[in-house]
Amino acid sequence: MAAAGSGAGGGGRSFSFKVVLLGEGCVGKTSLVLRYCENKFNDKHITTLQASFLTKKLNIGGKRVNLAIWDTAGQERFHALGPIYYRDSNGAILVYDITDEDSFQKVKNWVKELRKMLGNEICLCIVGNKIDLEKERHVSIQEAETYAESVGAKHYHTSAKQNKGIEELFLDLCKRMIETAQVDERARGNGSSQSGTTRRGVQIIDDEPQAQGSGGCCSSG
Amino acid sequence: MSLKSERRGIHVDQSELLCKKGCGYYGNPAWQGFCSKCWREEYHKARQKQIQDDWELAERLQREEEEAYASSQSTQGAQSLTFSKFEEKKTNEKTRKVTTVKKFFSASSRTGAKKAEIHEAKAPSPSINRQVSIETDRASKEFIEFLKTYQKSGQDIYKQCKMFLEAMHHKRELSIEEQSECAQDFYQNVAEKLQTRWKVSPEKVEKAMDQIEKYIMTRLYKYVFCPETTDDEKKDLVVQKRIRALHWVTPQMLCVPVNEEIPEVSDMVVKAITDIIEMDSKRVPRDKLACITQCSKHIFNAIKITKNEPASADDFLPTLIYIVLKGNPPRLQSNIQYITRFCNPSRLMTGEDGYYFTNLCCAVAFIEKLDAQSLNLSQEDFDRYMSGQTSPKKQESENWSSDVCLGVKQMYKNLDLLSQLNERQERIVSEAKKLEKDLIDWTDGITKEVQDIVEKYPLEIKPKNQPLAAIDSENVENDKLPPPLQPQVYAG
């Protein structure tokens, strides 16, 4: 689902983006989105029922953006389900814990997979979370940033606890997604036909991940 | 359905076999006792009437709205103009579907609103909407009511939906994927048209799309849900069997962050299971999605009560898997496929409902591929549980909490008893076998002993002629006997 629908009534464009949140358990994915959408951290009086699907409306330079943030289960046993989650997403936020070397390795795996499955259409953000624990850092800034650059991703440093870097992360991501969507539209020539190939729903993919893909039924007509 | 049960009846009486109209041809229960010809005539009348009614409604709609707005311009001219413009765009956009889509839309551009009635009446097949159920009927009425609030665009929507249903009827023999493609195209076109031509606000477009989906899918449901041309049903059975085989999976194995010992939580779990099972009973994709969403909300509540913090995906997915395993919802694959094929895509892709639906897809995919590793079990344990040799629940039986239902306790006691009985039965059988073997061995032993003895002391029969002769010779008084009688011959 690229930018959904041109704006109604001419008053500025509106975009709908799907962003997936990937990363091992305990790296702070949930805290990150809760901080962003609800501005809460480990709040005892938190009223939010869930933090797995959150939305946020933004206005960036007159463009309205509806952000749908999809949390994914980070446990290793669910790794294989990734493609079902990140299908048709416009952006991915890959979170690791700066005190945990392993979680950074996981991010690298995710990046490889995403690039393989979705190509360059998807905006990647690699996020080193928990910078409030700088003293226990196990992933070097240099290494992480070089890696991010090498795979065409942006790197961010955040702390959900201290509310650092999160606002910037999402704002930046949105801007990049808008850009990608516009480039995409221009490439297709006419904006009105944009959803032609990407609008198919989510499907369970058994053995042949491509056969049921977006263009699965275009062969015969 | 009623049709099938009717068919099953055995009709012996000749008069019953004949057409009800008495034309002399044979009737068919599927045609309500008419022969094909009479049925078509009868049906045609009923259908004409329905079309008439529909159009009267539509007409009234138009009048009302015209009165309200007192618009002087001819709507029909404008309509067909945009239609052809619209068609042009379509042609540029995609060439592959040109034939079907063009047929559908060009018909609409050529025939004006009034002519469409004739166009519909000309529809040759009597099978479309043959049995308009109460539910379908109600859906159409609601739909028409709803469209009244959309004035002109409402009328247009109604017309398009009717034509779409007609077009779908002729596409029934196409593959389900192609039919799905048609439906998706239809959703997209209507939404686009509402936005660009009628300048309807996005919120209202969304509402209208929901109603359109409800209207058309209530009608298409029985043809496109779990169609015979696919292996959906087979997949359903596979999943169902798989879930049954996994009955032993405990919340602990899946790391489900839900404590069912808390009464409120177990209540939520039960509700979530009910919701997910209920999904199958709904006809409209959106209603099915609503069931999944409702189920998810109950799961979130259960997690929230247990953990006292908002549920993340790390908590949610395992719980959903657990709920699916416990509930074993009917026709799971068919429902997922149906939603995927015929749900309005904008709802499925970015909305909250879409997220929960994706999670359900994940849960099913996980269950299908589940192995020892994904439950943190050793391969041996996993195999033993799968084969039903042991159940992990047994070890827990001692430390049951007090709130476990009595019936369940009794059941486990009975199970224990049964397994003890089984053990004893097996012992008896094995001892009986032993006894049988002993008996066979014993007879064999005796036979062998007897044979041995017989071999050792073989029976010798000696000739007895000699002593007999001696006895004879010693008969000294032999010669004192009178001479033997001689045969005498008499003449005569």
mmCIF file of N, CA, C and O in Angstrom, chain A residues 138-168:
data_model
loop_
_atom_site.group_PDB
_atom_site.id
_atom_site.type_symbol
_atom_site.label_atom_id
_atom_site.label_comp_id
_atom_site.label_asym_id
_atom_site.label_seq_id
_atom_site.Cartn_x
_atom_site.Cartn_y
_atom_site.Cartn_z
ATOM 1 N N HIS A 138 27.902 -2.182 24.267
ATOM 2 C CA HIS A 138 28.662 -3.293 23.700
ATOM 3 C C HIS A 138 28.719 -3.247 22.181
ATOM 4 O O HIS A 138 29.409 -4.053 21.571
ATOM 5 N N VAL A 139 27.932 -2.345 21.596
ATOM 6 C CA VAL A 139 27.956 -2.212 20.143
ATOM 7 C C VAL A 139 28.546 -0.839 19.845
ATOM 8 O O VAL A 139 27.998 0.173 20.274
ATOM 9 N N SER A 140 29.652 -0.807 19.136
ATOM 10 C CA SER A 140 30.319 0.484 18.943
ATOM 11 C C SER A 140 29.554 1.343 17.949
ATOM 12 O O SER A 140 29.001 0.839 16.960
ATOM 13 N N ILE A 141 29.502 2.643 18.247
ATOM 14 C CA ILE A 141 28.780 3.588 17.401
ATOM 15 C C ILE A 141 29.311 3.524 15.981
ATOM 16 O O ILE A 141 28.561 3.455 15.008
ATOM 17 N N GLN A 142 30.637 3.531 15.901
ATOM 18 C CA GLN A 142 31.314 3.519 14.610
ATOM 19 C C GLN A 142 30.834 2.353 13.754
ATOM 20 O O GLN A 142 30.399 2.505 12.612
ATOM 21 N N GLU A 143 30.864 1.172 14.375
ATOM 22 C CA GLU A 143 30.501 -0.052 13.650
ATOM 23 C C GLU A 143 29.056 0.015 13.155
ATOM 24 O O GLU A 143 28.775 -0.277 11.990
ATOM 25 N N ALA A 144 28.161 0.416 14.069
ATOM 26 C CA ALA A 144 26.743 0.441 13.732
ATOM 27 C C ALA A 144 26.456 1.414 12.602
ATOM 28 O O ALA A 144 25.730 1.097 11.656
ATOM 29 N N GLU A 145 27.061 2.585 12.683
ATOM 30 C CA GLU A 145 26.786 3.602 11.673
ATOM 31 C C GLU A 145 27.366 3.222 10.315
ATOM 32 O O GLU A 145 26.725 3.437 9.276
ATOM 33 N N THR A 146 28.559 2.649 10.343
ATOM 34 C CA THR A 146 29.155 2.219 9.067
ATOM 35 C C THR A 146 28.276 1.154 8.433
ATOM 36 O O THR A 146 28.037 1.162 7.227
ATOM 37 N N TYR A 147 27.810 0.248 9.292
ATOM 38 C CA TYR A 147 26.986 -0.829 8.750
ATOM 39 C C TYR A 147 25.711 -0.264 8.123
ATOM 40 O O TYR A 147 25.347 -0.627 7.003
ATOM 41 N N ALA A 148 25.062 0.631 8.855
ATOM 42 C CA ALA A 148 23.802 1.203 8.374
ATOM 43 C C ALA A 148 24.011 1.849 7.004
ATOM 44 O O ALA A 148 23.223 1.643 6.081
ATOM 45 N N GLU A 149 25.107 2.597 6.891
ATOM 46 C CA GLU A 149 25.381 3.283 5.631
ATOM 47 C C GLU A 149 25.583 2.279 4.503
ATOM 48 O O GLU A 149 25.096 2.458 3.383
ATOM 49 N N SER A 150 26.273 1.193 4.837
ATOM 50 C CA SER A 150 26.605 0.206 3.808
ATOM 51 C C SER A 150 25.366 -0.485 3.244
ATOM 52 O O SER A 150 25.388 -1.014 2.143
ATOM 53 N N VAL A 151 24.275 -0.497 4.013
ATOM 54 C CA VAL A 151 23.066 -1.172 3.507
ATOM 55 C C VAL A 151 21.981 -0.169 3.128
ATOM 56 O O VAL A 151 20.830 -0.543 2.902
ATOM 57 N N GLY A 152 22.353 1.093 3.079
ATOM 58 C CA GLY A 152 21.383 2.107 2.666
ATOM 59 C C GLY A 152 20.324 2.387 3.701
ATOM 60 O O GLY A 152 19.199 2.746 3.376
ATOM 61 N N ALA A 153 20.689 2.232 4.969
ATOM 62 C CA ALA A 153 19.740 2.528 6.043
ATOM 63 C C ALA A 153 20.245 3.740 6.822
ATOM 64 O O ALA A 153 21.417 4.098 6.735
ATOM 65 N N LYS A 154 19.362 4.347 7.575
ATOM 66 C CA LYS A 154 19.773 5.450 8.450
ATOM 67 C C LYS A 154 19.908 4.900 9.867
ATOM 68 O O LYS A 154 19.177 4.013 10.266
ATOM 69 N N HIS A 155 20.863 5.462 10.594
ATOM 70 C CA HIS A 155 21.061 4.998 11.964
ATOM 71 C C HIS A 155 20.621 6.064 12.965
ATOM 72 O O HIS A 155 20.849 7.251 12.748
ATOM 73 N N TYR A 156 19.974 5.627 14.031
ATOM 74 C CA TYR A 156 19.514 6.565 15.062
ATOM 75 C C TYR A 156 19.893 6.057 16.439
ATOM 76 O O TYR A 156 19.972 4.844 16.666
ATOM 77 N N HIS A 157 20.110 7.008 17.338
ATOM 78 C CA HIS A 157 20.358 6.644 18.741
ATOM 79 C C HIS A 157 19.171 7.104 19.549
ATOM 80 O O HIS A 157 18.781 8.275 19.482
ATOM 81 N N THR A 158 18.584 6.217 20.312
ATOM 82 C CA THR A 158 17.395 6.612 21.065
ATOM 83 C C THR A 158 17.463 6.129 22.504
ATOM 84 O O THR A 158 18.220 5.211 22.843
ATOM 85 N N SER A 159 16.628 6.753 23.298
ATOM 86 C CA SER A 159 16.382 6.250 24.647
ATOM 87 C C SER A 159 14.901 6.457 24.937
ATOM 88 O O SER A 159 14.433 7.598 25.029
ATOM 89 N N ALA A 160 14.196 5.368 25.046
ATOM 90 C CA ALA A 160 12.769 5.476 25.338
ATOM 91 C C ALA A 160 12.586 5.999 26.761
ATOM 92 O O ALA A 160 11.657 6.745 27.059
ATOM 93 N N LYS A 161 13.519 5.627 27.608
ATOM 94 C CA LYS A 161 13.424 6.021 29.012
ATOM 95 C C LYS A 161 13.532 7.538 29.148
ATOM 96 O O LYS A 161 12.724 8.174 29.814
ATOM 97 N N GLN A 162 14.540 8.114 28.472
ATOM 98 C CA GLN A 162 14.758 9.566 28.587
ATOM 99 C C GLN A 162 14.097 10.355 27.459
ATOM 100 O O GLN A 162 14.299 11.560 27.361
ATOM 101 N N ASN A 163 13.365 9.652 26.639
ATOM 102 C CA ASN A 163 12.699 10.267 25.487
ATOM 103 C C ASN A 163 13.692 11.037 24.615
ATOM 104 O O ASN A 163 13.537 12.224 24.353
ATOM 105 N N LYS A 164 14.703 10.347 24.177
ATOM 106 C CA LYS A 164 15.719 10.978 23.325
ATOM 107 C C LYS A 164 15.685 10.370 21.928
ATOM 108 O O LYS A 164 15.643 9.146 21.772
ATOM 109 N N GLY A 165 15.699 11.222 20.953
ATOM 110 C CA GLY A 165 15.874 10.772 19.554
ATOM 111 C C GLY A 165 14.684 10.115 18.892
ATOM 112 O O GLY A 165 14.748 9.751 17.720
ATOM 113 N N ILE A 166 13.583 9.937 19.638
ATOM 114 C CA ILE A 166 12.463 9.176 19.084
ATOM 115 C C ILE A 166 11.648 10.001 18.097
ATOM 116 O O ILE A 166 11.349 9.560 16.991
ATOM 117 N N GLU A 167 11.323 11.198 18.521
ATOM 118 C CA GLU A 167 10.581 12.120 17.657
ATOM 119 C C GLU A 167 11.312 12.278 16.323
ATOM 120 O O GLU A 167 10.703 12.157 15.248
ATOM 121 N N GLU A 168 12.638 12.508 16.379
ATOM 122 C CA GLU A 168 13.440 12.708 15.180
ATOM 123 C C GLU A 168 13.381 11.484 14.281
ATOM 124 O O GLU A 168 13.258 11.591 13.063
#
